[in-house]
Coordinates of C-alpha atoms and ligand atoms in Angstrom, one line a residue:
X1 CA 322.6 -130.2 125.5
X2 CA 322.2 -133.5 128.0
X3 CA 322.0 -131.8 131.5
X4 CA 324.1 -133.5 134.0
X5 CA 320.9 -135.0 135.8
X6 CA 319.5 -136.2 132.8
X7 CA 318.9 -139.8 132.0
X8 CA 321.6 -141.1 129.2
X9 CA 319.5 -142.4 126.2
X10 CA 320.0 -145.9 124.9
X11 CA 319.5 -147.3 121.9
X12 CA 318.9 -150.9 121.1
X13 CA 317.9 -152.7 118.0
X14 CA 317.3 -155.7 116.5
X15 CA 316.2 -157.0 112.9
X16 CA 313.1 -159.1 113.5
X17 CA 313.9 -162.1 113.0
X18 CA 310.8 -164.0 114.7
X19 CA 310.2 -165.7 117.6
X20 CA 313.2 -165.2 119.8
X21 CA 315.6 -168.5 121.3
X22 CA 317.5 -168.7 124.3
X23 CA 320.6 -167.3 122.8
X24 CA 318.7 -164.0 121.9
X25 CA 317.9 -164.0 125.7
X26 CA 321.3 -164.5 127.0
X27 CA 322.5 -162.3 124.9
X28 CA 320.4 -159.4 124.3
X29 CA 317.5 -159.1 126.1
X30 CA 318.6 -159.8 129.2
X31 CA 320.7 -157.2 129.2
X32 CA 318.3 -154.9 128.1
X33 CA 316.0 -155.6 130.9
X34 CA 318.7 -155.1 133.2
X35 CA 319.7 -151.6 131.5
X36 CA 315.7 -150.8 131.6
X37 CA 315.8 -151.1 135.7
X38 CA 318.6 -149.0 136.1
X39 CA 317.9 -145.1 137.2
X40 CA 320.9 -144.5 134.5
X41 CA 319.0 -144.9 131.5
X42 CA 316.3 -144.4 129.2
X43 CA 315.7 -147.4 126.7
X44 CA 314.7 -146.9 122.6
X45 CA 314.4 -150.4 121.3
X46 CA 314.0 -150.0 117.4
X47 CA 313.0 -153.2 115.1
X48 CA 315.2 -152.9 112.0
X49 CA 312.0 -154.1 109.7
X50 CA 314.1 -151.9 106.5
X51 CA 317.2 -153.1 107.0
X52 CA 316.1 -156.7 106.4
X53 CA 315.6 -155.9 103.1
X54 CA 319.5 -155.7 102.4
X55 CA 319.8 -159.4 102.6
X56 CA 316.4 -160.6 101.7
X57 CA 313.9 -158.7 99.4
X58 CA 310.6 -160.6 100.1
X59 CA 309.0 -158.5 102.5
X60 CA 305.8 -161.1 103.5
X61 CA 306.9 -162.4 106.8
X62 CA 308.1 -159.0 108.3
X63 CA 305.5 -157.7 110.0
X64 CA 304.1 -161.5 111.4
X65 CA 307.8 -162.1 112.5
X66 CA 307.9 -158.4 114.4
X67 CA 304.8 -159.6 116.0
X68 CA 306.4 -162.8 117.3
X69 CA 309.7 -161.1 118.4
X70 CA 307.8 -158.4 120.6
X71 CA 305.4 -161.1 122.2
X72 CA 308.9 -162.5 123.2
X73 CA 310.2 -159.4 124.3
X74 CA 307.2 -158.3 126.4
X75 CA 306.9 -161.6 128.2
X76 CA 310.4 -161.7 129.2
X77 CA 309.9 -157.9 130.9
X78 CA 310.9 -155.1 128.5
X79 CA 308.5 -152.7 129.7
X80 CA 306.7 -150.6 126.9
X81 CA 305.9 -147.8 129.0
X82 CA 309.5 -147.1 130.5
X83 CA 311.3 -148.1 126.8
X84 CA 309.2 -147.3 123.7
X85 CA 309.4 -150.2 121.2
X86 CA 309.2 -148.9 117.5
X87 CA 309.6 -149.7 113.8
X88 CA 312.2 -148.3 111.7
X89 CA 309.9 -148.3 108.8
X90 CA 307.0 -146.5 110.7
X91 CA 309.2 -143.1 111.6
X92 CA 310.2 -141.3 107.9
X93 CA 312.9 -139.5 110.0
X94 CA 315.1 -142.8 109.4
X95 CA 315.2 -142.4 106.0
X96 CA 315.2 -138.8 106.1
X97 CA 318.7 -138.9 108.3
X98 CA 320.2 -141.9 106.6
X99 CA 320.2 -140.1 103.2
X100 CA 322.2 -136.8 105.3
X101 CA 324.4 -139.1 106.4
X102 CA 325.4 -141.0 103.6
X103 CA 326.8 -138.0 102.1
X104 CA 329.4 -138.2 105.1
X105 CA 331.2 -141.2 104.6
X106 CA 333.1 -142.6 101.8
X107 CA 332.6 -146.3 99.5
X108 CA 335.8 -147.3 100.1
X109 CA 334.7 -146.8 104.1
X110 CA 331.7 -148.7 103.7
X111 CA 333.3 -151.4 102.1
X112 CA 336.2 -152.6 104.7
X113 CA 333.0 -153.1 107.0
X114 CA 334.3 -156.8 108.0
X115 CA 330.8 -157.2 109.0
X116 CA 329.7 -157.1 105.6
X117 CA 332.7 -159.4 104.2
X118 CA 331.7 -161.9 106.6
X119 CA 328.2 -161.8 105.5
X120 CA 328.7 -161.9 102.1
X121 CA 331.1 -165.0 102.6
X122 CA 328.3 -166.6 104.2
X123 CA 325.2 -165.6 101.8
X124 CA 327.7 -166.6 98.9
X125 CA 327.1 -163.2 97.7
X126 CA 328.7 -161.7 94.7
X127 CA 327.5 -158.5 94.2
X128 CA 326.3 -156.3 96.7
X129 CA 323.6 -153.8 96.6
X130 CA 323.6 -150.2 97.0
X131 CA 321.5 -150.3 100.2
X132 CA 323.4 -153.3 101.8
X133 CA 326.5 -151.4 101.4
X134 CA 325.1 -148.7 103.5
X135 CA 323.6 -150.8 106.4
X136 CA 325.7 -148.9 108.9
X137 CA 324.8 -145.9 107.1
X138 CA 321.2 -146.7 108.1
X139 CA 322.7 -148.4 111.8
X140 CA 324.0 -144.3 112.0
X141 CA 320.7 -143.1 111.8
X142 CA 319.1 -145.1 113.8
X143 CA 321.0 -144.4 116.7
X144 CA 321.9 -140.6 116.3
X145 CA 317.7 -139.9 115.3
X146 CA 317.8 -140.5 119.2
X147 CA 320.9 -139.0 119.8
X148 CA 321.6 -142.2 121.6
X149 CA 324.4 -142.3 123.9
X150 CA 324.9 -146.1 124.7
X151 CA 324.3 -148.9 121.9
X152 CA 324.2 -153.0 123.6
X153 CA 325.4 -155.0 121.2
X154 CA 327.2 -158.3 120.0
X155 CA 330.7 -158.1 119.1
X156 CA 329.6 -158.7 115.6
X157 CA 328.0 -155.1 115.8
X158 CA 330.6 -153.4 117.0
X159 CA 332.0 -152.0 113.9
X160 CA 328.7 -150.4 113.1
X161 CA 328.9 -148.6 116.0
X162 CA 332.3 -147.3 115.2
X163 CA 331.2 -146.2 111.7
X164 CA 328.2 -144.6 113.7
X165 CA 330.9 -142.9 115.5
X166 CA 333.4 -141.7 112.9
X167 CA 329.6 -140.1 111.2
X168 CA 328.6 -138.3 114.2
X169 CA 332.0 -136.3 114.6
X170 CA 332.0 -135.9 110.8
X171 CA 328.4 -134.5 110.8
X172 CA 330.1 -132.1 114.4
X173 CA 332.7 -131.0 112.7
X174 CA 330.5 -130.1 109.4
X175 CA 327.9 -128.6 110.9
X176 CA 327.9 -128.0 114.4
X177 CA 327.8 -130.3 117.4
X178 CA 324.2 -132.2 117.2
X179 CA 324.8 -135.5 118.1
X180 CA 326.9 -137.3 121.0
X181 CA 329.2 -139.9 119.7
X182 CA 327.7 -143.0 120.7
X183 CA 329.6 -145.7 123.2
X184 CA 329.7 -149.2 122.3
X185 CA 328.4 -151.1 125.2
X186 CA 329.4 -155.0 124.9
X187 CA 326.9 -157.8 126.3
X188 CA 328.9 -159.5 129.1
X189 CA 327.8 -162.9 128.1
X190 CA 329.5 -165.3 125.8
X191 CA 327.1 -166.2 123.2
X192 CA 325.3 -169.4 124.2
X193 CA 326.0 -172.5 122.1
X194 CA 323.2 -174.5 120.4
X195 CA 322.4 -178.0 121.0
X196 CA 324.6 -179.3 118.7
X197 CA 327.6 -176.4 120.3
X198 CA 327.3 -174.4 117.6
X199 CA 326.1 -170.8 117.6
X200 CA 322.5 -170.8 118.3
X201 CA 320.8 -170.0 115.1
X202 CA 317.1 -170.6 114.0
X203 CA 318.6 -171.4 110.6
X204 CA 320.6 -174.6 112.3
X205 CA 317.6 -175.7 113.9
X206 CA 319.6 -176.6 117.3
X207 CA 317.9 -173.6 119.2
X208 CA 315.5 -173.8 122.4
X209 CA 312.9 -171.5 121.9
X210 CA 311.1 -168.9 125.2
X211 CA 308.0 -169.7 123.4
X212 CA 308.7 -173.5 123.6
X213 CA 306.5 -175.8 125.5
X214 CA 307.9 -177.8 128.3
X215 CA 307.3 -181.3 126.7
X216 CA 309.5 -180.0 123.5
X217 CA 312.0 -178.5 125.9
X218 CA 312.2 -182.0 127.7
X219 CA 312.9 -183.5 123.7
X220 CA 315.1 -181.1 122.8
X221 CA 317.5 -181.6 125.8
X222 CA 317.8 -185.2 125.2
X223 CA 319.3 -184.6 121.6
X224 CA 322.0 -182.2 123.2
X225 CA 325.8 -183.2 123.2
X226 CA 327.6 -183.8 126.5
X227 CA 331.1 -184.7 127.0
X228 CA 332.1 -187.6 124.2
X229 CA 334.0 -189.5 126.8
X230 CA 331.7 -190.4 129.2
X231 CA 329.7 -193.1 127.3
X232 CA 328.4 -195.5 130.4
X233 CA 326.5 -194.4 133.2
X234 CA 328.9 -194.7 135.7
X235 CA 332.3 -193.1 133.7
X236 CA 334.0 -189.9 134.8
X237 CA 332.8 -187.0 132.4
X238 CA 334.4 -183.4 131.9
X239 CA 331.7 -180.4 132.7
X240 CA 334.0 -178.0 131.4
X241 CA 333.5 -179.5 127.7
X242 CA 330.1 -179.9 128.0
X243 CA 327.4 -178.1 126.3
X244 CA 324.4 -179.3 129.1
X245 CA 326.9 -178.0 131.8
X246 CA 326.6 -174.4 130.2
X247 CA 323.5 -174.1 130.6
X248 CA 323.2 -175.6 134.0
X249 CA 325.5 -172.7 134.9
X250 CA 323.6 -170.5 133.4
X251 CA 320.0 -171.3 134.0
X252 CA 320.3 -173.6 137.3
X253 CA 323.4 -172.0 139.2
X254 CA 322.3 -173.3 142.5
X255 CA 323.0 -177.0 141.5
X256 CA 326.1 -176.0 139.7
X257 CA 328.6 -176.8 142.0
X258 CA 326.9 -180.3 143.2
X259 CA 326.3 -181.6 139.3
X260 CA 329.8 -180.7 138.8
X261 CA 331.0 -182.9 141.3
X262 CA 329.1 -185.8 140.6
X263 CA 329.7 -185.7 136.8
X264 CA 332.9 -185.9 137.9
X265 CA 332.7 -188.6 139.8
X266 CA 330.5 -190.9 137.5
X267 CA 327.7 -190.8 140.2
X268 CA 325.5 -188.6 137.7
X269 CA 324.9 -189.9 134.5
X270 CA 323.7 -187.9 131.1
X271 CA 320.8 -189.0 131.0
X272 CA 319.5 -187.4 134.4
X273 CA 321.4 -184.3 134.1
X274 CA 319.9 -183.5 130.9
X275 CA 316.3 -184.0 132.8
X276 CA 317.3 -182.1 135.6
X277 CA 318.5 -179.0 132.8
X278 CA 315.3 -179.4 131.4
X279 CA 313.3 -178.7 134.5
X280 CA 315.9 -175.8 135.5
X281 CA 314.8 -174.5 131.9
X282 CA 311.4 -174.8 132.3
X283 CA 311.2 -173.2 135.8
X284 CA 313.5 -170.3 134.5
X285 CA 310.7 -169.5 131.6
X286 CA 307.7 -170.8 133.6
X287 CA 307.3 -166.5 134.5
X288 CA 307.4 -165.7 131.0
X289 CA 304.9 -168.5 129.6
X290 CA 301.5 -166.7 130.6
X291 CA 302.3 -163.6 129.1
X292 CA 303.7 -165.0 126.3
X293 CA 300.8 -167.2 125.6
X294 CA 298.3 -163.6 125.9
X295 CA 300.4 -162.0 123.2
X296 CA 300.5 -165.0 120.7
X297 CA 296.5 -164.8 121.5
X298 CA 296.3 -161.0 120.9
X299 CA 298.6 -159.9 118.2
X300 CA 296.0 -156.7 117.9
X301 CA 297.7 -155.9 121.7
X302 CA 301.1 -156.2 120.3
X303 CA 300.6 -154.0 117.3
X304 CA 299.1 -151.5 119.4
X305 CA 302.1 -151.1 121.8
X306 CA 304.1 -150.6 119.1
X307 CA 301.9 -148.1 117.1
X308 CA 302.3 -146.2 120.7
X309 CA 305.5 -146.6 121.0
X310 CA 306.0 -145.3 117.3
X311 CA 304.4 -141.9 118.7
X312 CA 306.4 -141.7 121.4
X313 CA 310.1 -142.4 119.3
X314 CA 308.7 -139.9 116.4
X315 CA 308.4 -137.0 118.5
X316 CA 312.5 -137.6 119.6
X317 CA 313.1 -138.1 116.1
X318 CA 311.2 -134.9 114.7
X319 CA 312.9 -132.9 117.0
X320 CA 316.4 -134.6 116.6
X321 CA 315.4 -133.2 112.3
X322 CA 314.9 -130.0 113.6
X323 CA 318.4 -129.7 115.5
X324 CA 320.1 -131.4 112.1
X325 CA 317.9 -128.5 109.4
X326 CA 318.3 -125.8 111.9
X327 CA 322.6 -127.0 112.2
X328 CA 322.4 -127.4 108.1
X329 CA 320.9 -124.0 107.8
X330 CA 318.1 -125.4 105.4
X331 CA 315.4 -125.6 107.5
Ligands
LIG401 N1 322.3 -154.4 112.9 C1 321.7 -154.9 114.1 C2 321.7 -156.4 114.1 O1 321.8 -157.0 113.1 C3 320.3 -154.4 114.2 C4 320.2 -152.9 114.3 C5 319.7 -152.0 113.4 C6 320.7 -152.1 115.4 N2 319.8 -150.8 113.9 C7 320.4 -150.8 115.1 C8 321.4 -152.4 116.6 C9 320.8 -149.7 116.0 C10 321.7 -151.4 117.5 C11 321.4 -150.1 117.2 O2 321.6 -157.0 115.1

């Protein structure tokens, strides 16, 4: 089916979840930006809008927070044109393929997910509903409605890419070969810790958003934790335990090695080190900030791209129903 020459199809995702922080960056989009440039690839970047409902029924912020999260997304360089950016909710096919699919894996599958026992530890959930049970189920039909060959995600992700997988040889094996089983493709990047050194989360409130100004980026640093042990100006501290070294490394290599050596040495105290991340911050988003700014200005724009993009994914996704009726022998 894929000719040798042909570009591999990626497919990328991400439940909108709002305006996007720096650990969404680091480890999502950034990637994805990088995969966009290659000559390897063709990018799909879906917005899971239905599969928020499995954790959270009230359905009023979902389309405002899609509209923040693809300003984001467009400032920081995914390209609309090359990767078509589309909702889940807007394209039937999903639902169309999700119900095939769910005939082709079992309960008892679906519930040693150890993403979803996590989550429900965490949500303090009892009971769990029908459709959150079959998240991957809808994950599956996401990616194969593409016939997507590489998915970028999180480790968290990566056992709904393996249900995706064990699916797509099911449906094969049961119908004829439609679909390539999908590769997990794992960001590189550790996840970048908050301000307190947690897991960046919105929820924790220690984030630092690409839509923040510089003034609040300046605040926000100062409230960051460094190395407990250097207290005075003038003590030795420990870059390798602390949090405003990270992101120096990440987001101002080219002072790295200097800051190092002077934390080191007391000669640089916390206070001027977290000024001098700030800046490094700032100059690193300063390309994004225009753009940005236009979308939050123009949400019309925004909803347009995607409406495009939505034309573009369908016609993938009519013609990925076709192969599945015409395999089926129902069509
Ligand atoms: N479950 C993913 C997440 O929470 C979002 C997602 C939905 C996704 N469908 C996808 C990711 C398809 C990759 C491919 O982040």
């Amino acid at each position: 089916m894929s000719k040798k020459n042909q570009k591999k199809r990626i497919l990328s995702g991400m439940r909108p979840t709002g305006k996007m922080h720096l650990g969404n960056f680091v480890g999502a989009l950034e990637n994805w930006v990088e995969l966009q440039n290659s000559s390897k690839y063709k990018n799909y970047h879906l917005i899971a809008d239905y599969h928020v409902l499995t954790t959270d029924t009230n359905s009023d912020h979902i389309l405002d927070n899609t509209l923040d999260m693809i300003s984001d997304w467009l400032a920081v360089g995914i390209d609309p044109e090359k990767s078509p950016i589309f909702r889940q909710s807007q394209i039937k096919e999903h639902t169309e393929l999700h119900l095939i699919l769910s005939m082709l894996i079992t309960k008892a599958r679906l519930e040693r997910n150890p993403t979803l026992k996590e989550q429900l530890k965490d949500l303090n959930m009892e009971n769990v509903t029908y459709g959150h049970l079959g998240y991957p189920v809808l994950q599956a039909a996401d990616i194969m409605l593409y016939r997507g060959e590489v998915v970028p995600v999180g480790e968290d992700q990566a056992p709904h890419v393996e249900i995706t997988r064990e699916i797509a040889r099911r449906f094969n094996k049961t119908y004829g070969k439609v679909f390539p089983v999908p590769k997990t493709k794992l960001t590189n990047f550790a996840r970048l810790p908050g301000l307190d050194r947690k897991k960046m989360s919105k929820s924790i409130g220690n984030t630092i958003m690409i839509s923040d100004p510089k003034e609040e980026i300046q605040k926000k640093m100062m409230k960051a934790i460094t190395d407990p042990q250097k207290i005075r100006l003038h003590d030795p501290g420990r870059p390798e335990v602390c949090l405003v070294f990270t992101y120096h490394q990440k987001f101002n290599p080219d002072e790295e090695e200097e800051i190092a050596k002077n934390c080191r040495s007391g000669d640089l105290g916390c206070v001027e080190c977290k000024k001098r991340c700030a800046a490094a911050i700032n100059e690193f988003l300063d390309p994004f900030r225009e753009k940005r700014n236009y979308y939050a200005e123009n949400k019309d724009e925004v909803l347009d791209i995607i409406r495009d993009g939505e034309k573009r994914a369908r016609e993938v996704a009519r013609e990925t129903m076709d192969m599945v009726h015409d395999a089926m022998k129902i069509g």
